[in-house]
Amino acid sequence: MNKSSDKVIIYQLMTRLFGNKATVNKQYGTIEENGVGKFEDINNVALKAIRDLGATHIWCTGVIEHAVLTDYTKYGIPLDDADVVKGRAGSPYAIKDYYDVDPDLAVDVPHRMEEFEALVSRTHEAGLKVIIDFVPNHVARAYKSDAKPEGVRDLGEQDDTSQAFSPGNNFYYLPGQSFRVPSGYNPLGDYTFPTKDGKFEETPAKVTGNDQFTASPGINEWFETVKLNYGVDILGGRKSYFDPVPDTWIKMRDILIFWAKKSVDGFRCDMAEMVPVEFWGWVIPQVREVNANIIFIAEIYNPDQYRNYIEAGRFDYLYDKVLLYDTLRLLINGQLGTKDIGEIQKRLSGINSNMLHFLENHDEQRIASKFFAGSPWKALPGMVISATIDKGPVMIYFGQEVGEPAYGAEGFQGDDGRTTIFDYWGVAEHQKWMNNGRFDGEMLSEEQKQLRQFYGRLLNIAATNTSITRGEYIDITEFNQRQSNFNEKVHAFLRYYQSEKVLIVTSFNDQEQNVKVEIPHEAAIEIGIEAQARHAVKDILGNEGKLEIENLILNLPVKPYASHIFQIQ
């Protein structure tokens, strides 16, 4: 069990899907037909199981109220317009009210915020911390807060809509033009909805969330959202107006502080690089005045901006999607060699510990899907590398640990190897572990139980082994490949801290091989082992057999897609 950790281990769960026990899985099914998970489903038993898996944090995705096609008008929540909502349950990134939680997630809708607060308390009592999304770049087209604190002005409430851009406006406008629903968009397929008529009234039209300055965004754009204005005149050469502090900055700071006061422990900031880095450098220290230990994670895809968002933006952690994830995915699918991993580590020198590693999240295709590896086992060497290569965080997505393949076309998203973020659905393999709310895995196959046990061993090692949580890193892959000790599908590196040292060897080969791993003399000196001595090694990842390093060489039979974490005695 993970007792304490210097390393952040995140278990991401889609809140509306995690606890859903229904198995109907009708395309575009309603909440009554397909069911929905609630805050209360993330109970003490579930939290203990996640904690035992090795997690330190849970990221509850989709907490803040977003546009949905379920009728909550009897609770005073306006009906959303189907023509600007994607799917039946709606995108959790089309925020409808920054000061409220999704009513889908509550057993008692009028007390939905109290149910969320109870989840936060329950999570803390289980020894875990809570991360939620903050979506700063865009909001739902029908954004209107009905839960904002007294005295708070709504977004856009004071905008001068005759101006395409004004530093004081919260939105960007297209004066004289009216928004038009994308041609060909058919919400909910063949199903009807009271607000489905092919129209949405918005005059003047606002600019679409992914910087589309048109009143007629395409069907593949973020047409259900509108862009927030942080004082950058995008069409005016991106000239910035940050003095005086823009009104949007102040409103968004107040929203972050509102949630920080709810005792959340971190924010995963959606599309953070679409918001000026100056805003983050201004706002993050102010939020930390409420909670000095709160963490900020940036979803970011431009490696050239990584250091800027850490240094000027004050982020703790950044997505390492474009470098490590993309490389590992190509490697898993046989399109790259392991040498590229060392090159990434060199490029990220000095900020390695700020990088958040993963092989799955809500945006990416499931490992076991036909669109990725087709098998959860093929990716395990990549998961071992992700979890152990540096001090930075590692994340898994609920269901990953039991090989969820995301079969089926759930609705808006279609059959694409991703678990839907747009529709109500039951996540079949995850539900086997959930076992009708018992969270004991009794419905899993033996193979699935073994897979989950592997993840548990790996994440607990990553969370508690000081070589990994605090230690330095030495790549020995390039050296061994130059010596022809192993091929381009084998990877090896050292992690060490004081007297603790581990050698991590992974293979992406599809056949068993005998591998020679040699520790370079300079690396031996650095980690403090004698070149002429014999050193026993113990595989703490659970593989049996006694081995030893002799004259800095370890001869190792390596099975297909195998991983070894050797504690050097």
Coordinates of C-alpha atoms in Angstrom, one line a residue:
M1 CA 0.0 0.0 0.0
N2 CA 1.1 3.5 -0.8
K3 CA 1.8 5.1 2.6
S4 CA 3.4 8.3 1.6
S5 CA 4.9 9.7 -1.5
D6 CA 7.1 12.5 -2.8
K7 CA 5.8 11.7 -6.2
V8 CA 2.3 12.6 -7.5
I9 CA 0.4 9.5 -8.8
I10 CA -2.9 10.6 -10.4
Y11 CA -5.9 8.4 -10.9
Q12 CA -8.2 10.2 -13.4
L13 CA -11.8 9.3 -13.5
M14 CA -14.7 10.6 -15.5
T15 CA -17.0 11.4 -12.7
R16 CA -20.3 10.7 -14.6
L17 CA -19.0 7.3 -15.8
F18 CA -17.0 6.0 -12.9
G19 CA -19.8 4.8 -10.7
N20 CA -22.4 4.0 -13.3
K21 CA -23.7 0.5 -12.9
A22 CA -26.1 0.5 -15.9
T23 CA -25.2 -1.7 -18.8
V24 CA -27.8 -0.9 -21.5
N25 CA -25.4 1.3 -23.5
K26 CA -27.9 2.6 -26.0
Q27 CA -26.4 5.1 -28.5
Y28 CA -27.4 8.6 -27.4
G29 CA -29.2 6.9 -24.5
T30 CA -30.9 9.2 -22.0
I31 CA -29.8 9.4 -18.4
E32 CA -32.7 7.1 -17.4
E33 CA -31.7 4.5 -20.1
N34 CA -27.9 4.5 -19.8
G35 CA -27.5 5.6 -16.2
V36 CA -25.0 7.9 -14.7
G37 CA -22.4 7.8 -11.9
K38 CA -22.9 10.1 -8.9
F39 CA -20.5 11.8 -6.4
E40 CA -21.7 9.3 -3.8
D41 CA -20.6 6.3 -5.9
I42 CA -17.0 7.4 -5.3
N43 CA -17.4 5.9 -1.8
N44 CA -14.9 4.9 0.9
V45 CA -14.4 1.4 -0.6
A46 CA -13.6 2.8 -4.0
L47 CA -11.3 5.4 -2.6
K48 CA -9.4 2.8 -0.5
A49 CA -9.0 0.6 -3.6
I50 CA -7.6 3.6 -5.6
R51 CA -5.3 4.5 -2.8
D52 CA -4.1 0.9 -2.5
L53 CA -3.4 0.9 -6.2
G54 CA -0.8 3.5 -5.5
A55 CA -2.6 6.8 -6.2
T56 CA -2.0 10.0 -4.3
H57 CA -4.5 12.1 -6.1
I58 CA -7.8 11.6 -8.0
W59 CA -8.7 13.8 -10.8
C60 CA -12.5 14.1 -10.9
T61 CA -13.2 15.1 -14.5
G62 CA -16.3 17.0 -15.4
V63 CA -17.3 18.3 -12.0
I64 CA -18.2 22.0 -12.9
E65 CA -21.6 22.5 -14.4
H66 CA -21.6 22.2 -18.2
A67 CA -24.3 22.2 -20.9
V68 CA -26.3 18.9 -20.9
L69 CA -29.4 17.6 -22.8
T70 CA -31.2 16.4 -19.7
D71 CA -34.1 18.5 -18.3
Y72 CA -33.4 20.1 -14.9
T73 CA -35.8 23.0 -15.3
K74 CA -37.8 21.9 -12.3
Y75 CA -34.7 22.8 -10.3
G76 CA -34.4 26.3 -11.9
I77 CA -31.7 25.2 -14.3
P78 CA -32.5 26.5 -17.9
L79 CA -32.8 23.9 -20.7
D80 CA -29.8 23.9 -22.9
D81 CA -30.0 24.3 -26.7
A82 CA -29.4 21.0 -28.4
D83 CA -27.8 22.7 -31.5
V84 CA -24.8 23.9 -29.5
V85 CA -24.4 20.8 -27.3
K86 CA -22.3 17.8 -28.3
G87 CA -23.8 14.5 -27.2
R88 CA -26.6 13.8 -24.7
A89 CA -24.5 14.4 -21.6
G90 CA -22.5 17.3 -23.1
S91 CA -18.8 18.1 -23.1
P92 CA -17.4 18.7 -19.6
Y93 CA -15.3 21.4 -21.3
A94 CA -18.3 23.5 -22.3
I95 CA -18.8 25.2 -18.9
K96 CA -22.3 26.6 -18.3
D97 CA -21.7 28.0 -14.8
Y98 CA -18.3 28.2 -13.2
Y99 CA -19.8 28.5 -9.7
D100 CA -21.9 25.3 -9.8
V101 CA -21.5 21.5 -10.2
D102 CA -23.0 19.2 -12.8
P103 CA -26.5 18.3 -11.6
D104 CA -26.1 14.8 -13.2
L105 CA -23.7 13.9 -10.5
A106 CA -26.1 14.6 -7.6
V107 CA -28.6 12.2 -6.0
D108 CA -30.4 15.2 -4.6
V109 CA -30.0 18.0 -7.2
P110 CA -30.8 21.0 -4.9
H111 CA -28.0 19.8 -2.6
R112 CA -25.5 19.0 -5.4
M113 CA -22.7 21.3 -4.1
E114 CA -22.9 19.7 -0.6
E115 CA -22.6 16.3 -2.2
F116 CA -19.4 17.5 -4.0
E117 CA -18.1 18.9 -0.7
A118 CA -18.8 15.6 1.0
L119 CA -16.8 13.8 -1.8
V120 CA -13.8 16.1 -1.2
S121 CA -14.0 15.4 2.6
R122 CA -14.3 11.6 2.0
T123 CA -11.4 11.7 -0.4
H124 CA -9.2 13.5 2.1
E125 CA -10.1 11.0 4.8
A126 CA -9.0 8.2 2.5
G127 CA -5.6 9.8 2.3
L128 CA -6.0 11.1 -1.3
K129 CA -6.1 14.6 -2.7
V130 CA -8.6 16.0 -5.2
I131 CA -7.9 17.6 -8.6
I132 CA -10.7 19.2 -10.7
D133 CA -10.7 20.8 -14.1
F134 CA -10.4 24.5 -14.6
V135 CA -11.5 25.5 -18.1
P136 CA -10.1 29.0 -18.7
N137 CA -10.1 29.5 -22.4
H138 CA -13.7 29.0 -23.4
V139 CA -17.3 28.5 -22.0
A140 CA -20.5 27.1 -23.4
R141 CA -22.4 29.3 -25.8
A142 CA -25.3 29.6 -23.4
Y143 CA -23.1 30.5 -20.4
K144 CA -25.0 32.0 -17.6
S145 CA -24.3 31.6 -13.9
D146 CA -27.3 31.2 -11.7
A147 CA -25.2 30.1 -8.7
K148 CA -22.7 32.9 -8.6
P149 CA -22.1 34.6 -5.2
E150 CA -24.0 37.8 -4.5
G151 CA -22.3 40.8 -6.1
V152 CA -20.5 38.8 -8.8
R153 CA -21.0 40.2 -12.3
D154 CA -21.5 37.5 -14.9
L155 CA -19.2 36.9 -17.9
G156 CA -20.2 39.3 -20.7
E157 CA -22.7 41.2 -18.5
Q158 CA -20.9 44.5 -19.0
D159 CA -19.4 43.9 -22.4
D160 CA -19.6 46.5 -25.2
T161 CA -20.9 44.2 -27.9
S162 CA -20.5 46.8 -30.6
Q163 CA -16.7 46.3 -30.3
A164 CA -15.0 43.3 -31.9
F165 CA -12.3 43.6 -29.3
S166 CA -12.1 45.7 -26.2
P167 CA -9.6 45.0 -23.3
G168 CA -12.6 45.3 -20.9
N169 CA -14.8 42.8 -22.7
N170 CA -15.0 39.2 -21.5
F171 CA -15.7 37.9 -25.0
Y172 CA -14.7 38.6 -28.7
Y173 CA -17.6 39.6 -31.0
L174 CA -18.4 39.7 -34.7
P175 CA -20.6 42.9 -34.8
G176 CA -23.4 42.8 -37.4
Q177 CA -23.3 39.0 -37.7
S178 CA -25.4 36.3 -36.2
F179 CA -24.2 32.8 -35.2
R180 CA -25.2 30.0 -37.4
V181 CA -25.2 26.3 -36.3
P182 CA -22.7 24.3 -38.4
S183 CA -24.2 22.9 -41.6
G184 CA -25.0 19.3 -41.2
Y185 CA -24.9 19.1 -37.4
N186 CA -27.6 16.7 -36.2
P187 CA -27.6 16.6 -32.4
L188 CA -28.6 13.3 -30.9
G189 CA -28.8 11.6 -34.3
D190 CA -32.4 10.5 -35.0
Y191 CA -33.6 11.5 -31.5
T192 CA -35.6 14.7 -30.9
F193 CA -35.2 17.2 -28.1
P194 CA -37.4 20.3 -27.3
T195 CA -34.6 22.7 -28.3
K196 CA -33.5 20.9 -31.4
D197 CA -34.4 23.0 -34.4
G198 CA -31.1 23.8 -36.2
K199 CA -30.9 27.3 -34.8
F200 CA -29.3 29.1 -31.9
E201 CA -29.9 32.8 -31.4
E202 CA -26.6 34.8 -30.8
T203 CA -26.3 38.3 -32.1
P204 CA -23.7 39.6 -32.4
A205 CA -22.0 36.3 -32.9
K206 CA -19.2 35.5 -30.4
V207 CA -15.8 34.0 -31.5
T208 CA -15.6 30.2 -31.2
G209 CA -13.5 28.6 -28.5
N210 CA -10.6 27.4 -30.8
D211 CA -10.1 31.0 -32.1
Q212 CA -12.5 30.7 -35.1
F213 CA -13.3 34.3 -36.0
T214 CA -16.4 33.4 -38.0
A215 CA -20.2 33.4 -37.3
S216 CA -20.3 30.0 -39.2
P217 CA -17.8 27.7 -37.5
G218 CA -17.4 24.2 -39.1
I219 CA -18.8 21.0 -37.6
N220 CA -15.3 19.9 -36.6
E221 CA -14.6 23.2 -34.6
W222 CA -15.4 23.8 -31.0
F223 CA -18.6 25.4 -32.1
E224 CA -20.4 24.7 -28.8
T225 CA -18.0 27.1 -27.0
V226 CA -17.0 30.7 -27.1
K227 CA -13.6 32.2 -26.6
L228 CA -12.7 34.2 -23.5
N229 CA -10.9 37.5 -23.9
Y230 CA -7.8 37.9 -21.7
G231 CA -6.8 41.3 -23.2
V232 CA -5.1 40.0 -26.3
D233 CA -6.2 41.5 -29.6
I234 CA -5.8 38.4 -31.7
L235 CA -6.7 39.9 -35.0
G236 CA -4.7 43.1 -34.2
G237 CA -1.3 41.4 -34.3
R238 CA -1.9 39.8 -30.9
K239 CA -1.2 43.1 -29.2
S240 CA -1.8 42.7 -25.4
Y241 CA -3.6 45.1 -23.0
F242 CA -2.7 43.9 -19.5
D243 CA -2.5 47.2 -17.8
P244 CA -5.0 47.8 -16.2
V245 CA -5.6 44.2 -15.3
P246 CA -8.3 42.9 -17.6
D247 CA -11.8 42.2 -16.2
T248 CA -11.6 38.6 -17.4
W249 CA -8.4 38.0 -15.3
I250 CA -10.2 39.2 -12.2
K251 CA -13.3 37.1 -12.8
M252 CA -11.3 34.0 -13.4
R253 CA -9.1 34.6 -10.3
D254 CA -12.3 34.8 -8.2
I255 CA -13.5 31.5 -9.7
L256 CA -10.3 29.7 -8.9
I257 CA -10.3 31.1 -5.3
F258 CA -14.0 30.0 -5.0
W259 CA -12.9 26.4 -5.7
A260 CA -9.7 26.6 -3.7
K261 CA -11.9 27.5 -0.7
K262 CA -13.8 24.2 -1.3
S263 CA -10.6 22.4 -0.3
V264 CA -9.7 21.1 -3.7
D265 CA -6.0 20.3 -3.9
G266 CA -5.3 21.0 -7.5
F267 CA -6.5 22.2 -10.9
R268 CA -5.9 20.6 -14.3
C269 CA -6.1 23.6 -16.5
D270 CA -7.6 22.9 -19.9
M271 CA -5.8 24.2 -23.0
A272 CA -3.6 26.4 -20.7
E273 CA -1.4 27.7 -23.5
M274 CA -4.4 29.3 -25.2
V275 CA -4.5 31.7 -22.3
P276 CA -1.6 34.3 -21.9
V277 CA 1.2 33.0 -19.7
E278 CA 1.1 36.5 -18.0
F279 CA -2.3 35.6 -16.6
W280 CA -1.0 32.4 -15.0
G281 CA 2.0 34.2 -13.5
W282 CA -0.4 36.7 -12.0
V283 CA -3.2 34.4 -10.8
I284 CA -1.4 31.3 -9.4
P285 CA 0.4 33.1 -6.6
Q286 CA -2.9 34.6 -5.5
V287 CA -4.6 31.2 -5.4
R288 CA -1.7 29.9 -3.4
E289 CA -2.5 32.6 -0.7
V290 CA -5.6 30.5 -0.1
N291 CA -3.8 27.1 -0.2
A292 CA -0.1 27.2 -0.4
N293 CA 0.1 23.5 -1.4
I294 CA -2.4 23.6 -4.3
I295 CA -1.0 22.3 -7.6
F296 CA -1.5 23.6 -11.1
I297 CA -1.3 21.2 -14.1
A298 CA -1.2 22.7 -17.6
E299 CA -2.6 20.9 -20.6
I300 CA 0.0 22.1 -23.1
Y301 CA 1.1 20.8 -26.5
N302 CA 4.0 23.1 -27.5
P303 CA 7.3 22.0 -26.1
D304 CA 8.9 25.3 -27.0
Q305 CA 6.6 26.9 -24.4
Y306 CA 7.2 24.4 -21.6
R307 CA 9.8 26.4 -19.7
N308 CA 7.9 29.6 -20.1
Y309 CA 4.8 28.1 -18.5
I310 CA 6.8 26.7 -15.6
E311 CA 9.0 29.8 -15.0
A312 CA 6.8 32.7 -16.0
G313 CA 3.4 30.9 -15.6
R314 CA 4.2 29.3 -12.3
F315 CA 2.8 25.9 -13.2
D316 CA 3.9 22.9 -11.2
Y317 CA 3.4 20.3 -13.9
L318 CA 2.8 20.1 -17.6
Y319 CA 1.4 17.4 -19.9
D320 CA 4.2 15.6 -21.6
K321 CA 2.0 14.5 -24.5
V322 CA 3.9 15.7 -27.5
L323 CA 7.3 14.4 -26.4
L324 CA 7.1 11.2 -24.2
Y325 CA 3.5 10.0 -24.9
D326 CA 3.8 10.4 -28.7
T327 CA 7.2 8.7 -28.7
L328 CA 6.0 5.8 -26.5
R329 CA 2.9 5.3 -28.6
L330 CA 5.0 5.1 -31.8
L331 CA 7.4 2.8 -30.1
I332 CA 4.7 0.5 -28.8
N333 CA 3.4 0.3 -32.4
G334 CA 6.8 -0.5 -33.8
Q335 CA 7.4 2.8 -35.5
L336 CA 10.3 4.2 -33.4
G337 CA 13.3 3.0 -31.4
T338 CA 14.0 3.4 -27.7
K339 CA 17.0 5.8 -28.3
D340 CA 14.5 8.6 -28.8
I341 CA 13.5 8.5 -25.1
G342 CA 17.0 9.5 -24.0
E343 CA 16.9 12.4 -26.5
I344 CA 13.6 13.6 -24.9
Q345 CA 15.1 13.5 -21.4
K346 CA 18.1 15.6 -22.6
R347 CA 15.7 18.2 -24.2
L348 CA 13.8 18.4 -20.9
S349 CA 16.8 18.7 -18.8
G350 CA 16.1 20.8 -15.7
I351 CA 12.3 20.5 -16.0
N352 CA 12.0 16.7 -16.2
S353 CA 10.4 16.6 -12.7
N354 CA 7.7 19.1 -14.0
M355 CA 6.4 16.7 -16.7
L356 CA 3.2 14.7 -16.2
H357 CA 3.4 11.3 -17.9
F358 CA 0.5 9.1 -19.1
L359 CA -0.5 6.6 -21.7
E360 CA -4.2 7.2 -21.3
N361 CA -6.6 10.0 -20.5
H362 CA -10.0 11.2 -21.7
D363 CA -8.6 12.7 -24.9
E364 CA -6.4 9.7 -26.0
Q365 CA -7.4 6.4 -27.4
R366 CA -7.4 3.4 -25.0
I367 CA -4.3 1.2 -25.1
A368 CA -6.4 -1.9 -25.6
S369 CA -8.4 -0.4 -28.4
K370 CA -7.9 -1.5 -32.0
F371 CA -6.8 2.0 -32.7
F372 CA -3.8 1.8 -30.4
A373 CA -2.0 -1.4 -29.2
G374 CA -4.9 -3.8 -29.4
S375 CA -3.7 -5.3 -26.1
P376 CA -3.1 -3.8 -22.7
W377 CA 0.0 -5.9 -22.2
K378 CA 2.0 -4.4 -25.1
A379 CA 2.0 -1.0 -23.5
L380 CA 3.3 -2.0 -20.1
P381 CA 6.9 -1.3 -20.9
G382 CA 5.9 2.2 -21.9
M383 CA 3.9 2.5 -18.6
V384 CA 6.9 1.4 -16.6
I385 CA 9.0 4.1 -18.3
S386 CA 6.3 6.7 -17.8
A387 CA 6.1 5.9 -14.1
T388 CA 9.8 5.6 -13.3
I389 CA 11.9 7.7 -15.6
D390 CA 11.8 10.8 -13.4
K391 CA 10.5 12.5 -10.3
G392 CA 7.5 14.0 -12.1
P393 CA 3.9 12.8 -11.8
V394 CA 2.4 9.8 -13.6
M395 CA -1.3 9.3 -14.4
I396 CA -3.6 6.5 -15.3
Y397 CA -7.2 6.7 -16.5
F398 CA -9.9 4.7 -14.9
G399 CA -10.3 1.3 -16.6
Q400 CA -6.8 1.4 -17.9
E401 CA -5.7 -0.9 -15.1
V402 CA -8.2 -3.6 -16.3
G403 CA -7.6 -3.2 -20.1
E404 CA -10.8 -1.2 -21.0
P405 CA -10.9 -1.2 -24.9
A406 CA -13.6 1.5 -25.4
Y407 CA -15.7 -0.6 -27.8
G408 CA -18.7 0.9 -29.5
A409 CA -20.2 4.1 -30.8
E410 CA -21.6 5.8 -27.7
G411 CA -23.1 8.8 -29.5
F412 CA -21.5 12.1 -30.6
Q413 CA -17.9 10.7 -30.4
G414 CA -18.5 7.6 -32.5
D415 CA -16.4 4.4 -32.3
D416 CA -12.9 5.9 -32.1
G417 CA -11.2 3.9 -29.3
R418 CA -11.9 6.6 -26.7
T419 CA -14.3 6.4 -23.8
T420 CA -16.9 9.0 -24.5
I421 CA -16.9 12.4 -22.7
F422 CA -20.1 13.4 -24.4
D423 CA -22.7 10.8 -23.6
Y424 CA -24.1 8.6 -20.8
W425 CA -22.5 5.2 -20.9
G426 CA -21.4 2.2 -18.9
V427 CA -17.7 1.4 -19.1
A428 CA -17.9 -2.4 -19.4
E429 CA -14.5 -3.7 -18.2
H430 CA -14.3 -1.1 -15.5
Q431 CA -17.8 -2.1 -14.3
K432 CA -16.4 -5.7 -13.8
W433 CA -13.9 -4.3 -11.3
M434 CA -16.6 -2.1 -9.8
N435 CA -18.8 -5.2 -9.3
N436 CA -22.1 -3.3 -8.6
G437 CA -20.4 -0.9 -6.2
R438 CA -18.4 -3.5 -4.3
F439 CA -15.1 -2.4 -6.0
D440 CA -13.6 -5.8 -5.3
G441 CA -12.8 -7.0 -8.9
E442 CA -14.7 -10.2 -8.5
M443 CA -16.1 -10.0 -12.0
L444 CA -12.7 -9.6 -13.6
S445 CA -11.0 -12.4 -15.6
E446 CA -7.8 -13.9 -14.2
E447 CA -5.9 -12.0 -16.9
Q448 CA -7.5 -8.7 -15.8
K449 CA -6.7 -9.4 -12.2
Q450 CA -3.1 -9.9 -13.1
L451 CA -3.0 -6.7 -15.1
R452 CA -4.5 -4.7 -12.2
Q453 CA -2.0 -6.3 -9.8
F454 CA 0.8 -5.2 -12.2
Y455 CA -0.4 -1.6 -12.1
G456 CA -0.6 -1.8 -8.3
R457 CA 2.9 -3.0 -7.9
L458 CA 4.3 -0.5 -10.4
L459 CA 2.5 2.6 -9.0
N460 CA 3.4 1.7 -5.4
I461 CA 7.0 1.3 -6.4
A462 CA 6.9 4.6 -8.3
A463 CA 5.2 6.3 -5.2
T464 CA 7.6 4.9 -2.5
N465 CA 11.0 3.9 -3.9
T466 CA 13.3 6.9 -3.1
S467 CA 15.4 6.2 -6.2
I468 CA 12.4 7.1 -8.2
T469 CA 10.7 9.7 -6.1
R470 CA 13.9 11.7 -5.3
G471 CA 16.7 10.2 -7.4
E472 CA 18.7 11.2 -10.4
Y473 CA 18.5 9.6 -13.8
I474 CA 21.2 8.1 -16.1
D475 CA 20.3 6.8 -19.6
I476 CA 22.3 3.8 -20.5
T477 CA 20.3 2.8 -23.6
E478 CA 22.4 4.7 -26.1
F479 CA 25.6 3.3 -24.7
N480 CA 24.3 -0.3 -24.9
Q481 CA 22.9 0.1 -28.4
R482 CA 26.3 1.5 -29.6
Q483 CA 27.9 -1.6 -28.0
S484 CA 25.4 -3.8 -29.8
N485 CA 24.4 -5.2 -26.4
F486 CA 20.7 -5.0 -27.3
N487 CA 18.5 -3.8 -30.2
E488 CA 16.4 -0.6 -30.6
K489 CA 13.4 -2.1 -28.9
V490 CA 15.1 -2.5 -25.5
H491 CA 15.5 0.4 -23.1
A492 CA 17.6 0.7 -19.9
F493 CA 18.3 3.5 -17.4
L494 CA 19.5 4.0 -13.8
R495 CA 17.8 5.9 -11.0
Y496 CA 19.7 6.5 -7.8
Y497 CA 19.4 8.4 -4.5
Q498 CA 22.1 8.1 -1.8
S499 CA 22.6 4.4 -1.2
E500 CA 19.5 3.4 -3.1
K501 CA 19.9 2.5 -6.8
V502 CA 17.7 0.8 -9.4
L503 CA 18.3 -0.5 -12.9
I504 CA 15.1 -0.4 -15.1
V505 CA 15.0 -2.5 -18.2
T506 CA 12.1 -2.7 -20.6
S507 CA 11.6 -4.6 -23.8
F508 CA 9.2 -3.7 -26.7
N509 CA 10.2 -6.9 -28.6
D510 CA 7.5 -9.4 -29.5
Q511 CA 9.9 -12.3 -28.9
E512 CA 12.0 -13.5 -26.0
Q513 CA 15.6 -12.4 -26.1
N514 CA 18.8 -12.8 -24.1
V515 CA 19.9 -9.3 -23.4
K516 CA 23.2 -8.0 -22.1
V517 CA 22.9 -4.8 -20.1
E518 CA 26.2 -3.0 -19.4
I519 CA 26.6 -0.2 -16.9
P520 CA 29.2 2.3 -18.3
H521 CA 32.2 3.0 -15.9
E522 CA 31.3 6.7 -15.5
A523 CA 27.7 5.7 -14.5
A524 CA 29.1 3.1 -12.0
I525 CA 31.2 5.7 -10.4
E526 CA 28.3 8.2 -10.2
I527 CA 25.9 5.7 -8.5
G528 CA 28.6 4.2 -6.3
I529 CA 29.1 0.6 -7.4
E530 CA 32.5 -1.1 -7.8
A531 CA 33.4 -2.2 -11.3
Q532 CA 35.1 -5.5 -10.3
A533 CA 32.6 -6.6 -7.7
R534 CA 29.5 -8.8 -8.0
H535 CA 26.2 -7.1 -7.1
A536 CA 23.1 -9.1 -6.5
V537 CA 19.9 -7.6 -8.0
K538 CA 16.3 -8.2 -7.0
D539 CA 13.5 -7.5 -9.4
I540 CA 11.0 -5.6 -7.2
L541 CA 8.4 -5.6 -9.9
G542 CA 7.8 -9.2 -9.1
N543 CA 9.7 -11.3 -11.6
E544 CA 11.3 -14.3 -10.0
G545 CA 14.9 -15.6 -10.4
K546 CA 18.3 -14.7 -8.9
L547 CA 20.6 -12.5 -11.0
E548 CA 23.7 -10.5 -10.4
I549 CA 25.7 -7.8 -12.1
E550 CA 29.3 -9.0 -12.7
N551 CA 32.0 -6.6 -14.1
L552 CA 29.1 -4.1 -14.6
I553 CA 27.3 -6.5 -16.9
L554 CA 23.9 -8.1 -16.3
N555 CA 22.9 -11.0 -18.6
L556 CA 19.2 -11.2 -18.7
P557 CA 16.6 -13.4 -20.5
V558 CA 13.8 -10.9 -21.4
K559 CA 10.3 -12.0 -22.3
P560 CA 8.2 -10.2 -24.9
Y561 CA 7.0 -6.8 -23.7
A562 CA 8.7 -7.4 -20.3
S563 CA 9.7 -4.9 -17.7
H564 CA 12.2 -5.2 -14.8
I565 CA 13.0 -2.9 -11.9
F566 CA 16.1 -4.2 -10.4
Q567 CA 17.1 -3.1 -6.9
I568 CA 20.9 -3.2 -6.9
Q569 CA 22.1 -4.7 -3.6

